[in-house]
CSV table of C-alpha atoms (C1' of nucleotides) in Angstrom, one decimal:
chain,number,residue,atom,x,y,z
A,1,MET,CA,-25.1,-0.3,10.0
A,2,SER,CA,-24.2,-1.5,13.7
A,3,GLN,CA,-21.2,-0.2,15.8
A,4,THR,CA,-19.6,-2.7,15.7
A,5,LYS,CA,-19.5,-3.1,12.1
A,6,GLU,CA,-18.6,0.7,11.8
A,7,ARG,CA,-15.9,-0.3,14.0
A,8,ILE,CA,-14.8,-3.2,12.2
A,9,ILE,CA,-14.5,-1.3,8.7
A,10,SER,CA,-12.3,1.2,10.8
A,11,ALA,CA,-10.0,-1.5,12.4
A,12,ALA,CA,-9.7,-2.6,8.9
A,13,ILE,CA,-9.1,0.5,6.6
A,14,HIS,CA,-6.2,1.0,9.7
A,15,LEU,CA,-4.8,-2.0,9.1
A,16,PHE,CA,-5.0,-2.2,5.2
A,17,ASN,CA,-3.5,1.1,5.8
A,18,GLU,CA,-0.1,0.3,7.0
A,19,GLN,CA,0.3,-3.7,5.4
A,20,GLY,CA,-2.0,-3.3,2.5
A,21,PHE,CA,-5.1,-5.3,2.6
A,22,VAL,CA,-3.7,-8.6,1.1
A,23,ASN,CA,-1.8,-9.3,4.3
A,24,VAL,CA,-4.1,-8.4,6.8
A,25,ARG,CA,-6.1,-11.2,8.8
A,26,LEU,CA,-9.1,-11.4,9.8
A,27,GLN,CA,-7.1,-12.4,13.0
A,28,ASN,CA,-5.8,-9.1,13.1
A,29,ILE,CA,-8.7,-7.4,12.4
A,30,ALA,CA,-10.5,-9.5,15.1
A,31,ASP,CA,-6.9,-8.4,17.8
A,32,GLU,CA,-6.9,-5.1,17.0
A,33,LEU,CA,-10.8,-4.7,18.2
A,34,LYS,CA,-10.4,-7.3,21.0
A,35,ILE,CA,-13.3,-9.1,19.5
A,36,SER,CA,-13.2,-12.9,18.2
A,37,VAL,CA,-12.9,-13.5,14.4
A,38,GLY,CA,-16.6,-15.6,14.7
A,39,ASN,CA,-17.7,-12.5,15.4
A,40,LEU,CA,-16.5,-11.0,12.4
A,41,ALA,CA,-18.0,-13.7,10.4
A,42,TYR,CA,-21.5,-12.6,12.0
A,43,HIS,CA,-21.1,-9.0,10.8
A,44,PHE,CA,-19.7,-9.7,7.3
A,45,LYS,CA,-20.3,-12.6,5.4
A,46,ASN,CA,-16.7,-12.9,4.2
A,47,LYS,CA,-13.1,-11.1,4.1
A,48,GLU,CA,-13.8,-9.7,0.4
A,49,ALA,CA,-17.6,-8.2,1.8
A,50,ILE,CA,-14.5,-6.3,4.4
A,51,VAL,CA,-12.7,-5.4,1.2
A,52,ALA,CA,-15.6,-3.9,-0.7
A,53,ARG,CA,-17.1,-1.7,2.1
A,54,ALA,CA,-13.6,-0.1,3.0
A,55,TYR,CA,-13.4,0.8,-0.7
A,56,GLU,CA,-17.1,1.9,-1.0
A,57,LYS,CA,-16.0,3.8,2.1
A,58,THR,CA,-13.3,5.4,0.2
A,59,GLY,CA,-15.2,5.8,-3.0
A,60,GLU,CA,-17.6,8.1,-1.2
A,61,GLU,CA,-15.1,10.1,0.1
A,62,LEU,CA,-13.7,10.3,-3.5
A,63,ARG,CA,-17.2,11.1,-4.5
A,64,THR,CA,-17.4,14.4,-2.7
A,65,ILE,CA,-13.6,15.8,-3.5
A,66,LEU,CA,-14.9,15.3,-7.3
A,67,GLY,CA,-17.7,16.5,-7.0
A,68,SER,CA,-16.2,20.0,-5.0
A,69,TYR,CA,-15.6,20.6,-8.9
A,70,ARG,CA,-17.3,24.3,-9.6
A,71,ALA,CA,-17.5,25.8,-12.7
A,72,SER,CA,-15.0,28.6,-12.6
A,73,PRO,CA,-11.8,26.7,-11.5
A,74,ASP,CA,-9.4,29.2,-10.8
A,75,LEU,CA,-5.8,28.6,-9.2
A,76,ARG,CA,-7.1,28.8,-5.8
A,77,ASP,CA,-9.8,26.5,-6.4
A,78,LEU,CA,-7.3,23.7,-7.5
A,79,ASP,CA,-5.2,24.3,-4.8
A,80,SER,CA,-8.0,23.7,-2.7
A,81,GLN,CA,-8.6,20.5,-4.2
A,82,LEU,CA,-5.0,19.3,-3.7
A,83,ASP,CA,-5.7,20.0,-0.3
A,84,ALA,CA,-8.3,17.7,0.0
A,85,TYR,CA,-7.0,15.0,-2.3
A,86,HIS,CA,-3.9,15.3,-0.1
A,87,GLN,CA,-6.1,14.7,3.0
A,88,PHE,CA,-7.5,11.9,1.2
A,89,ILE,CA,-3.9,10.2,0.2
A,90,LYS,CA,-3.2,10.4,3.8
A,91,GLN,CA,-6.5,9.0,5.0
A,92,TYR,CA,-6.9,6.2,3.0
A,93,PRO,CA,-3.2,5.0,2.0
A,94,PHE,CA,-4.7,1.3,1.2
A,95,TYR,CA,-6.3,2.6,-1.5
A,96,PHE,CA,-3.2,3.1,-3.8
A,97,ILE,CA,-1.4,0.2,-2.5
A,98,ASP,CA,-2.6,-3.2,-3.9
A,99,ILE,CA,-3.8,-1.7,-7.2
A,100,LEU,CA,-3.1,-4.4,-9.0
A,101,GLU,CA,-4.0,-7.1,-6.5
A,102,ILE,CA,-7.6,-5.3,-6.4
A,103,LYS,CA,-7.5,-5.5,-10.3
A,104,ARG,CA,-7.2,-8.9,-10.5
A,105,ASN,CA,-9.0,-10.2,-7.3
A,106,HIS,CA,-11.6,-7.4,-7.3
A,107,PRO,CA,-12.6,-6.3,-10.7
A,108,HIS,CA,-15.8,-4.9,-9.5
A,109,LEU,CA,-13.9,-2.0,-7.5
A,110,HIS,CA,-11.2,-1.8,-9.8
A,111,GLU,CA,-14.2,-0.8,-12.6
A,112,ASP,CA,-14.6,1.7,-9.6
A,113,ARG,CA,-11.4,3.4,-9.4
A,114,LYS,CA,-11.5,3.6,-13.1
A,115,GLU,CA,-14.2,5.5,-13.5
A,116,PHE,CA,-12.8,7.9,-10.6
A,117,ILE,CA,-9.5,8.3,-12.1
A,118,VAL,CA,-11.1,9.3,-16.1
A,119,LYS,CA,-13.3,11.5,-13.6
A,120,MET,CA,-10.4,13.1,-12.1
A,121,ARG,CA,-8.8,13.4,-15.4
A,122,VAL,CA,-11.3,15.3,-17.3
A,123,GLN,CA,-11.4,17.4,-14.1
A,124,PHE,CA,-7.8,18.3,-14.6
A,125,GLU,CA,-8.7,19.0,-18.4
A,126,LYS,CA,-11.1,21.3,-17.8
A,127,ARG,CA,-9.4,23.0,-15.3
A,128,ILE,CA,-6.2,23.6,-17.6
A,129,GLU,CA,-8.2,24.4,-20.5
A,130,TYR,CA,-10.3,26.9,-18.1
A,131,ASN,CA,-7.2,28.9,-17.5
A,132,GLN,CA,-5.9,28.9,-20.4
A,133,SER,CA,-9.2,30.7,-21.7
A,134,ARG,CA,-8.6,33.1,-18.6
A,135,GLY,CA,-5.0,33.9,-19.8
A,136,ILE,CA,-3.9,32.2,-17.2
A,137,LEU,CA,-2.3,29.6,-18.1
A,138,LYS,CA,-0.3,29.7,-22.0
A,139,MET,CA,-2.2,28.7,-25.0
A,140,GLU,CA,0.6,26.7,-26.5
A,141,LEU,CA,-0.7,23.4,-24.9
A,142,ASP,CA,-3.0,21.9,-27.9
A,143,LYS,CA,-5.6,19.5,-26.9
A,144,GLN,CA,-3.1,16.5,-27.1
A,145,GLN,CA,-0.1,17.9,-24.6
A,146,ILE,CA,-3.6,18.9,-22.3
A,147,ALA,CA,-4.7,15.2,-22.4
A,148,GLN,CA,-1.3,14.3,-21.4
A,149,LEU,CA,-0.3,16.5,-18.6
A,150,ALA,CA,-3.8,15.4,-16.8
A,151,ASP,CA,-2.5,12.2,-17.2
A,152,ASN,CA,0.5,13.1,-15.2
A,153,LEU,CA,-1.5,15.0,-12.3
A,154,CYS,CA,-3.1,11.8,-12.1
A,155,THR,CA,-0.4,9.1,-12.0
A,156,MET,CA,1.2,11.8,-9.3
A,157,VAL,CA,-1.7,11.7,-7.3
A,158,THR,CA,-2.3,8.0,-7.4
A,159,PHE,CA,1.1,7.5,-6.7
A,160,TRP,CA,2.8,10.1,-4.7
A,161,HIS,CA,2.0,8.3,-1.5
A,162,THR,CA,3.8,5.1,-2.7
A,163,SER,CA,6.5,7.5,-4.4
A,164,GLN,CA,7.2,8.5,-0.8
A,165,ALA,CA,6.6,5.1,1.0
A,166,ILE,CA,9.5,4.0,-1.1
A,167,LYS,CA,12.0,6.9,0.5
A,168,ASP,CA,10.4,6.9,3.7
A,169,GLU,CA,9.1,9.8,3.6
A,170,PHE,CA,6.4,11.3,4.7
A,171,ASP,CA,3.4,12.4,2.9
A,172,ASP,CA,3.2,16.0,4.1
A,173,LEU,CA,1.3,18.6,2.2
A,174,CYS,CA,3.8,20.6,1.1
A,175,SER,CA,5.9,18.0,-0.7
A,176,PHE,CA,3.0,17.0,-2.4
A,177,LYS,CA,1.9,20.2,-3.3
A,178,CYS,CA,4.9,21.2,-4.8
A,179,SER,CA,5.1,17.6,-7.2
A,180,VAL,CA,2.0,18.8,-8.8
A,181,TRP,CA,2.3,22.4,-9.4
A,182,LEU,CA,5.7,22.1,-10.5
A,183,GLN,CA,4.1,20.2,-13.3
A,184,LEU,CA,1.8,23.2,-14.0
A,185,LEU,CA,4.0,26.4,-12.7
A,186,PRO,CA,5.9,26.6,-16.6
A,187,PHE,CA,2.6,26.8,-18.3
A,188,LEU,CA,1.2,29.5,-16.3
A,189,THR,CA,0.9,33.0,-18.2
A,190,ILE,CA,2.6,36.3,-16.9
A,191,LYS,CA,-1.0,36.8,-15.3
A,192,GLY,CA,-1.3,33.4,-14.4
A,193,LYS,CA,2.0,33.7,-12.1
A,194,GLU,CA,0.4,37.1,-11.0
A,195,GLU,CA,-2.3,35.0,-10.0
A,196,TYR,CA,-0.7,32.2,-7.9
A,197,GLU,CA,1.6,34.2,-6.1
A,198,ARG,CA,-1.0,36.1,-4.8
A,199,PHE,CA,-3.5,33.4,-4.2
A,200,ILE,CA,-1.0,29.9,-3.5
A,201,GLU,CA,0.9,29.8,-0.3
A,202,PRO,CA,4.4,29.9,-0.9
A,203,GLY,CA,6.3,26.3,-1.3
A,204,LEU,CA,7.9,26.3,-4.9
A,205,THR,CA,9.1,29.5,-6.4
A,206,VAL,CA,7.1,31.0,-9.2
A,207,ILE,CA,9.2,30.1,-12.7
B,1,MET,CA,24.7,-21.1,-13.6
B,2,SER,CA,23.2,-24.6,-14.7
B,3,GLN,CA,21.3,-24.7,-17.8
B,4,THR,CA,17.7,-25.2,-15.0
B,5,LYS,CA,18.6,-22.6,-12.9
B,6,GLU,CA,18.4,-19.9,-16.1
B,7,ARG,CA,15.7,-21.5,-17.1
B,8,ILE,CA,13.4,-21.6,-13.5
B,9,ILE,CA,14.7,-17.6,-13.1
B,10,SER,CA,13.5,-17.3,-16.8
B,11,ALA,CA,10.4,-18.5,-16.1
B,12,ALA,CA,9.7,-17.2,-12.3
B,13,ILE,CA,10.1,-13.5,-13.9
B,14,HIS,CA,8.0,-14.5,-16.7
B,15,LEU,CA,5.0,-15.3,-14.2
B,16,PHE,CA,6.5,-12.8,-11.5
B,17,ASN,CA,5.5,-10.0,-14.5
B,18,GLU,CA,1.9,-11.4,-15.0
B,19,GLN,CA,0.9,-12.2,-11.8
B,20,GLY,CA,3.0,-9.8,-8.9
B,21,PHE,CA,5.6,-12.6,-7.2
B,22,VAL,CA,3.5,-12.7,-4.1
B,23,ASN,CA,0.8,-14.5,-5.8
B,24,VAL,CA,3.3,-17.0,-8.1
B,25,ARG,CA,3.4,-20.4,-6.7
B,26,LEU,CA,6.5,-22.5,-6.9
B,27,GLN,CA,4.0,-25.4,-8.5
B,28,ASN,CA,3.0,-22.6,-10.4
B,29,ILE,CA,6.8,-22.0,-12.1
B,30,ALA,CA,7.7,-25.9,-11.7
B,31,ASP,CA,4.1,-26.3,-14.1
B,32,GLU,CA,5.9,-23.9,-16.7
B,33,LEU,CA,9.0,-25.8,-16.6
B,34,LYS,CA,6.9,-29.2,-16.5
B,35,ILE,CA,9.2,-30.4,-13.6
B,36,SER,CA,8.7,-31.1,-10.2
B,37,VAL,CA,8.4,-28.6,-7.1
B,38,GLY,CA,11.3,-30.9,-5.7
B,39,ASN,CA,13.3,-30.0,-8.4
B,40,LEU,CA,12.9,-26.3,-7.9
B,41,ALA,CA,13.8,-26.8,-4.1
B,42,TYR,CA,17.3,-28.8,-5.8
B,43,HIS,CA,17.7,-25.6,-7.8
B,44,PHE,CA,16.7,-22.9,-5.0
B,45,LYS,CA,17.4,-23.3,-1.2
B,46,ASN,CA,13.6,-21.5,-1.2
B,47,LYS,CA,11.4,-19.4,-2.8
B,48,GLU,CA,13.1,-15.8,-1.3
B,49,ALA,CA,16.4,-17.0,-3.2
B,50,ILE,CA,14.6,-17.3,-6.6
B,51,VAL,CA,12.9,-14.2,-5.8
B,52,ALA,CA,16.5,-12.7,-5.0
B,53,ARG,CA,17.7,-14.0,-7.9
B,54,ALA,CA,15.1,-12.3,-10.0
B,55,TYR,CA,15.7,-9.1,-8.4
B,56,GLU,CA,19.5,-9.5,-8.7
B,57,LYS,CA,19.2,-9.9,-12.8
B,58,THR,CA,16.9,-7.0,-12.9
B,59,GLY,CA,19.7,-5.3,-10.8
B,60,GLU,CA,21.8,-5.7,-13.5
B,61,GLU,CA,20.5,-4.4,-16.1
B,62,LEU,CA,19.3,-1.4,-14.4
B,63,ARG,CA,22.8,-1.2,-13.8
B,64,THR,CA,23.9,-0.8,-17.1
B,65,ILE,CA,21.4,1.5,-18.1
B,66,LEU,CA,22.6,3.9,-15.2
B,67,GLY,CA,26.3,3.3,-16.1
B,68,SER,CA,25.6,4.3,-19.6
B,69,TYR,CA,25.3,8.2,-18.5
B,70,ARG,CA,27.9,10.0,-20.1
B,71,ALA,CA,29.7,13.5,-19.5
B,72,SER,CA,28.3,15.3,-22.2
B,73,PRO,CA,24.2,14.4,-21.7
B,74,ASP,CA,22.5,16.3,-24.2
B,75,LEU,CA,18.9,15.9,-25.2
B,76,ARG,CA,19.4,13.3,-27.8
B,77,ASP,CA,21.3,11.0,-25.1
B,78,LEU,CA,18.4,11.6,-22.4
B,79,ASP,CA,16.5,10.0,-24.9
B,80,SER,CA,18.5,7.2,-26.0
B,81,GLN,CA,18.2,6.4,-22.1
B,82,LEU,CA,15.1,6.6,-22.0
B,83,ASP,CA,14.8,4.5,-25.0
B,84,ALA,CA,16.4,2.2,-22.3
B,85,TYR,CA,14.0,2.5,-19.3
B,86,HIS,CA,11.6,1.9,-21.3
B,87,GLN,CA,12.9,-1.5,-22.7
B,88,PHE,CA,13.5,-2.5,-19.0
B,89,ILE,CA,10.4,-1.6,-18.1
B,90,LYS,CA,8.1,-3.9,-20.8
B,91,GLN,CA,11.3,-6.7,-19.8
B,92,TYR,CA,10.7,-6.8,-16.1
B,93,PRO,CA,7.9,-5.2,-14.8
B,94,PHE,CA,7.5,-7.2,-11.8
B,95,TYR,CA,10.4,-4.6,-10.6
B,96,PHE,CA,7.6,-2.3,-10.5
B,97,ILE,CA,4.9,-4.1,-8.7
B,98,ASP,CA,4.7,-5.4,-5.3
B,99,ILE,CA,7.3,-2.3,-4.6
B,100,LEU,CA,6.0,-1.9,-0.8
B,101,GLU,CA,5.7,-5.9,-0.4
B,102,ILE,CA,9.5,-5.6,-1.3
B,103,LYS,CA,9.9,-3.1,1.1
B,104,ARG,CA,7.8,-4.8,4.0
B,105,ASN,CA,9.5,-8.5,3.4
B,106,HIS,CA,12.6,-8.4,2.0
B,107,PRO,CA,14.3,-5.3,3.0
B,108,HIS,CA,17.9,-6.0,1.6
B,109,LEU,CA,16.3,-5.9,-2.1
B,110,HIS,CA,14.3,-2.7,-0.8
B,111,GLU,CA,17.4,-1.1,0.0
B,112,ASP,CA,18.9,-1.9,-3.5
B,113,ARG,CA,15.9,-0.4,-5.0
B,114,LYS,CA,16.8,2.8,-3.0
B,115,GLU,CA,20.0,3.0,-4.1
B,116,PHE,CA,19.0,2.4,-8.0
B,117,ILE,CA,16.2,5.5,-7.4
B,118,VAL,CA,18.7,8.2,-5.7
B,119,LYS,CA,21.5,7.5,-8.7
B,120,MET,CA,18.6,8.1,-11.0
B,121,ARG,CA,17.5,10.9,-9.5
B,122,VAL,CA,21.2,12.5,-9.1
B,123,GLN,CA,21.6,11.9,-13.0
B,124,PHE,CA,18.5,13.3,-13.6
B,125,GLU,CA,19.6,16.8,-11.8
B,126,LYS,CA,23.1,16.5,-13.7
B,127,ARG,CA,21.1,16.1,-16.8
B,128,ILE,CA,19.0,19.3,-15.9
B,129,GLU,CA,22.2,20.9,-15.2
B,130,TYR,CA,24.4,20.2,-17.6
B,131,ASN,CA,21.6,21.5,-20.5
B,132,GLN,CA,21.6,24.4,-18.3
B,133,SER,CA,24.8,25.2,-18.5
B,134,ARG,CA,24.6,24.5,-22.1
B,135,GLY,CA,21.6,26.9,-22.8
B,136,ILE,CA,19.5,24.2,-23.8
B,137,LEU,CA,17.2,24.4,-20.5
B,138,LYS,CA,16.0,27.8,-18.9
B,139,MET,CA,18.1,29.2,-15.8
B,140,GLU,CA,14.9,29.9,-14.4
B,141,LEU,CA,14.9,26.9,-12.7
B,142,ASP,CA,17.0,26.9,-9.2
B,143,LYS,CA,17.9,24.3,-7.0
B,144,GLN,CA,15.1,23.1,-5.2
B,145,GLN,CA,13.1,23.0,-8.3
B,146,ILE,CA,15.6,21.0,-10.1
B,147,ALA,CA,15.3,18.5,-7.1
B,148,GLN,CA,12.0,18.1,-7.3
B,149,LEU,CA,11.9,18.0,-11.0
B,150,ALA,CA,14.3,15.2,-10.7
B,151,ASP,CA,12.3,13.5,-8.6
B,152,ASN,CA,9.3,13.8,-10.5
B,153,LEU,CA,10.8,12.4,-13.4
B,154,CYS,CA,11.9,9.4,-11.0
B,155,THR,CA,8.4,8.9,-10.6
B,156,MET,CA,7.1,8.5,-14.1
B,157,VAL,CA,9.2,6.2,-14.4
B,158,THR,CA,8.5,4.0,-11.6
B,159,PHE,CA,4.7,4.0,-11.9
B,160,TRP,CA,4.6,4.3,-15.2
B,161,HIS,CA,4.6,0.7,-16.5
B,162,THR,CA,1.1,0.6,-13.0
B,163,SER,CA,0.0,3.6,-14.4
B,164,GLN,CA,-0.7,2.1,-17.4
B,165,ALA,CA,-2.2,-1.4,-16.4
B,166,ILE,CA,-4.6,0.4,-14.5
B,167,LYS,CA,-5.9,2.1,-17.9
B,168,ASP,CA,-5.7,-1.5,-20.0
B,169,GLU,CA,-3.1,0.7,-21.9
B,170,PHE,CA,0.1,-0.8,-23.4
B,171,ASP,CA,3.5,-0.2,-22.5
B,172,ASP,CA,4.1,1.7,-25.7
B,173,LEU,CA,7.3,3.7,-26.0
B,174,CYS,CA,5.4,6.7,-27.5
B,175,SER,CA,3.3,7.2,-24.7
B,176,PHE,CA,6.3,6.8,-22.2
B,177,LYS,CA,8.0,9.7,-23.5
B,178,CYS,CA,5.6,11.6,-23.8
B,179,SER,CA,4.8,11.4,-19.9
B,180,VAL,CA,8.4,12.0,-19.8
B,181,TRP,CA,9.2,14.5,-22.0
B,182,LEU,CA,5.8,16.5,-21.4
B,183,GLN,CA,7.8,17.4,-18.0
B,184,LEU,CA,10.6,18.8,-19.7
B,185,LEU,CA,9.6,20.3,-22.3
B,186,PRO,CA,8.1,23.7,-21.3
B,187,PHE,CA,12.0,24.4,-19.9
B,188,LEU,CA,13.7,24.4,-23.4
B,189,THR,CA,14.6,27.5,-24.5
B,190,ILE,CA,14.9,28.7,-28.0
B,191,LYS,CA,18.2,26.6,-28.7
B,192,GLY,CA,16.8,23.8,-26.8
B,193,LYS,CA,13.8,23.5,-28.9
B,194,GLU,CA,15.6,23.9,-32.1
B,195,GLU,CA,18.0,20.5,-30.3
B,196,TYR,CA,15.1,18.5,-29.2
B,197,GLU,CA,13.3,18.7,-33.1
B,198,ARG,CA,16.6,18.1,-34.6
B,199,PHE,CA,17.1,15.0,-33.0
B,200,ILE,CA,14.1,13.6,-31.4
B,201,GLU,CA,11.5,11.8,-33.6
B,202,PRO,CA,8.4,13.8,-33.2
B,203,GLY,CA,5.1,12.8,-31.1
B,204,LEU,CA,4.3,15.2,-29.1
B,205,THR,CA,4.5,18.9,-30.3
B,206,VAL,CA,7.3,21.6,-29.0
B,207,ILE,CA,5.8,23.8,-26.9
C,1,DG,C1',19.3,-33.8,-11.2
C,2,DT,C1',14.8,-35.0,-10.6
C,3,DC,C1',11.3,-37.2,-8.6
C,4,DT,C1',7.2,-38.7,-5.2
C,5,DA,C1',4.9,-38.1,-0.9
C,6,DT,C1',4.5,-35.5,2.9
C,7,DA,C1',4.7,-32.8,7.2
C,8,DG,C1',3.9,-28.5,9.3
C,9,DA,C1',2.4,-23.7,9.3
C,10,DG,C1',-1.4,-20.6,8.6
C,11,DT,C1',-6.0,-19.1,6.5
C,12,DG,C1',-11.1,-18.2,5.7
C,13,DA,C1',-14.9,-19.9,6.7
C,14,DT,C1',-18.7,-22.3,9.4
C,15,DA,C1',-21.0,-25.0,13.3
C,16,DG,C1',-23.1,-24.4,17.6
C,17,DA,C1',-23.4,-23.6,22.2
C,18,DC,C1',-24.1,-19.4,25.4
D,1,DG,C1',-24.0,-10.2,18.9
D,2,DT,C1',-20.4,-13.1,20.4
D,3,DC,C1',-17.4,-17.0,21.7
D,4,DT,C1',-14.7,-21.2,21.0
D,5,DA,C1',-13.9,-24.9,18.1
D,6,DT,C1',-12.5,-27.5,14.2
D,7,DC,C1',-13.2,-28.2,9.3
D,8,DA,C1',-11.0,-27.7,4.1
D,9,DC,C1',-7.8,-25.8,1.7
D,10,DT,C1',-3.7,-23.8,-0.2
D,11,DC,C1',1.5,-23.4,0.2
D,12,DT,C1',6.6,-23.8,1.5
D,13,DA,C1',9.9,-26.5,2.8
D,14,DT,C1',11.8,-31.3,3.4
D,15,DA,C1',13.2,-36.4,3.2
D,16,DG,C1',13.9,-40.3,0.7
D,17,DA,C1',13.8,-42.8,-4.1
D,18,DC,C1',15.1,-43.7,-8.5
DNA sequence: GTCTATAGAGTGATAGAC
DNA sequence: GTCTATCACTCTATAGAC
């Protein structure tokens, strides 16, 4: 991909992050790069192509994060993944705003998102089950509850940025981890609490 | 307020719920009512006035729900409030989409939302503390964790609809309650579990 | 109160010169 | 590859007849 093309996507993502892609005009992108709208048209057929490429790029990042899942995902491994998710959220907040706009007007991109969310949920489920089998998480959680918990975790990852934005609060890592970990902490066994305290940097007291 | 004016708001809300207020044209509202756009202009100065009135109306509903908070909010009382929140979410989903759009372009309406969310969070905190003092919720939760938990509950109420919409799932009451209750169940004491099982209709097994 | 007609301000896409 | 100019379209707001 040509350098200008790259720069266009980069500028577009930057603006999408701030205003949502619906509110970004081709003119805005052109201004940001000090090029003309006509030049934009040379590199991308239309606005949709720009949006699609931006989503493609974020998709690649997400795939990387989801691909880093290991066979033995202990608590520290989960915590690392949360770091990765947080970095992603900070870098591509636009992926989490205008979600329903994407669903309505770019069904293909929405399908991709759905796939990502399913994968994310399945990973959370596997993590929970694996850590149950290790005696790290309580066994009282049944299948249905594990699915529900994994679902809640996905919801938190997906909407945490917007939730912070409403409150005019920053996307800081600690706050993100607290939101996520609080949902898991009460299910830790004694052994689980030990592992958590040993490996995870403090921020939230173990319950 | 005149009957036509009421009908306009009603139609507007109906369309906002489906497409988000940004995507609803004055023409759409007029078509829905089989009146002209010019007539719309007679009743409302501009589109913003329609949006503002729609939000005003939802605000009144929210105020009612938040106002039903009682001095002794046991688990059953919380469960009733969840019923009310769910009904609200089903009736006014538009309140939960385009949130950032409102923030950008209608700061005044956004301030109202922020106030509501603060009140909701404070109520959740009070509920948690009250039920701790009753021996229904474990005392291990400290101030910071209570605040975090209340915050997570608000996030769930705010984004549950959108979360369901992404998955093409319906806004059914049971699913909503499961999402919320799962965050509280692990903190129930023995006594708390008894009260939960006694009063709350099953759906999620007590942990 | 309700209508038609139109002004006026974008916005995306395209043609064609350099 | 990059630019200017312009077209075609959408949407809100307004004027004025009935």
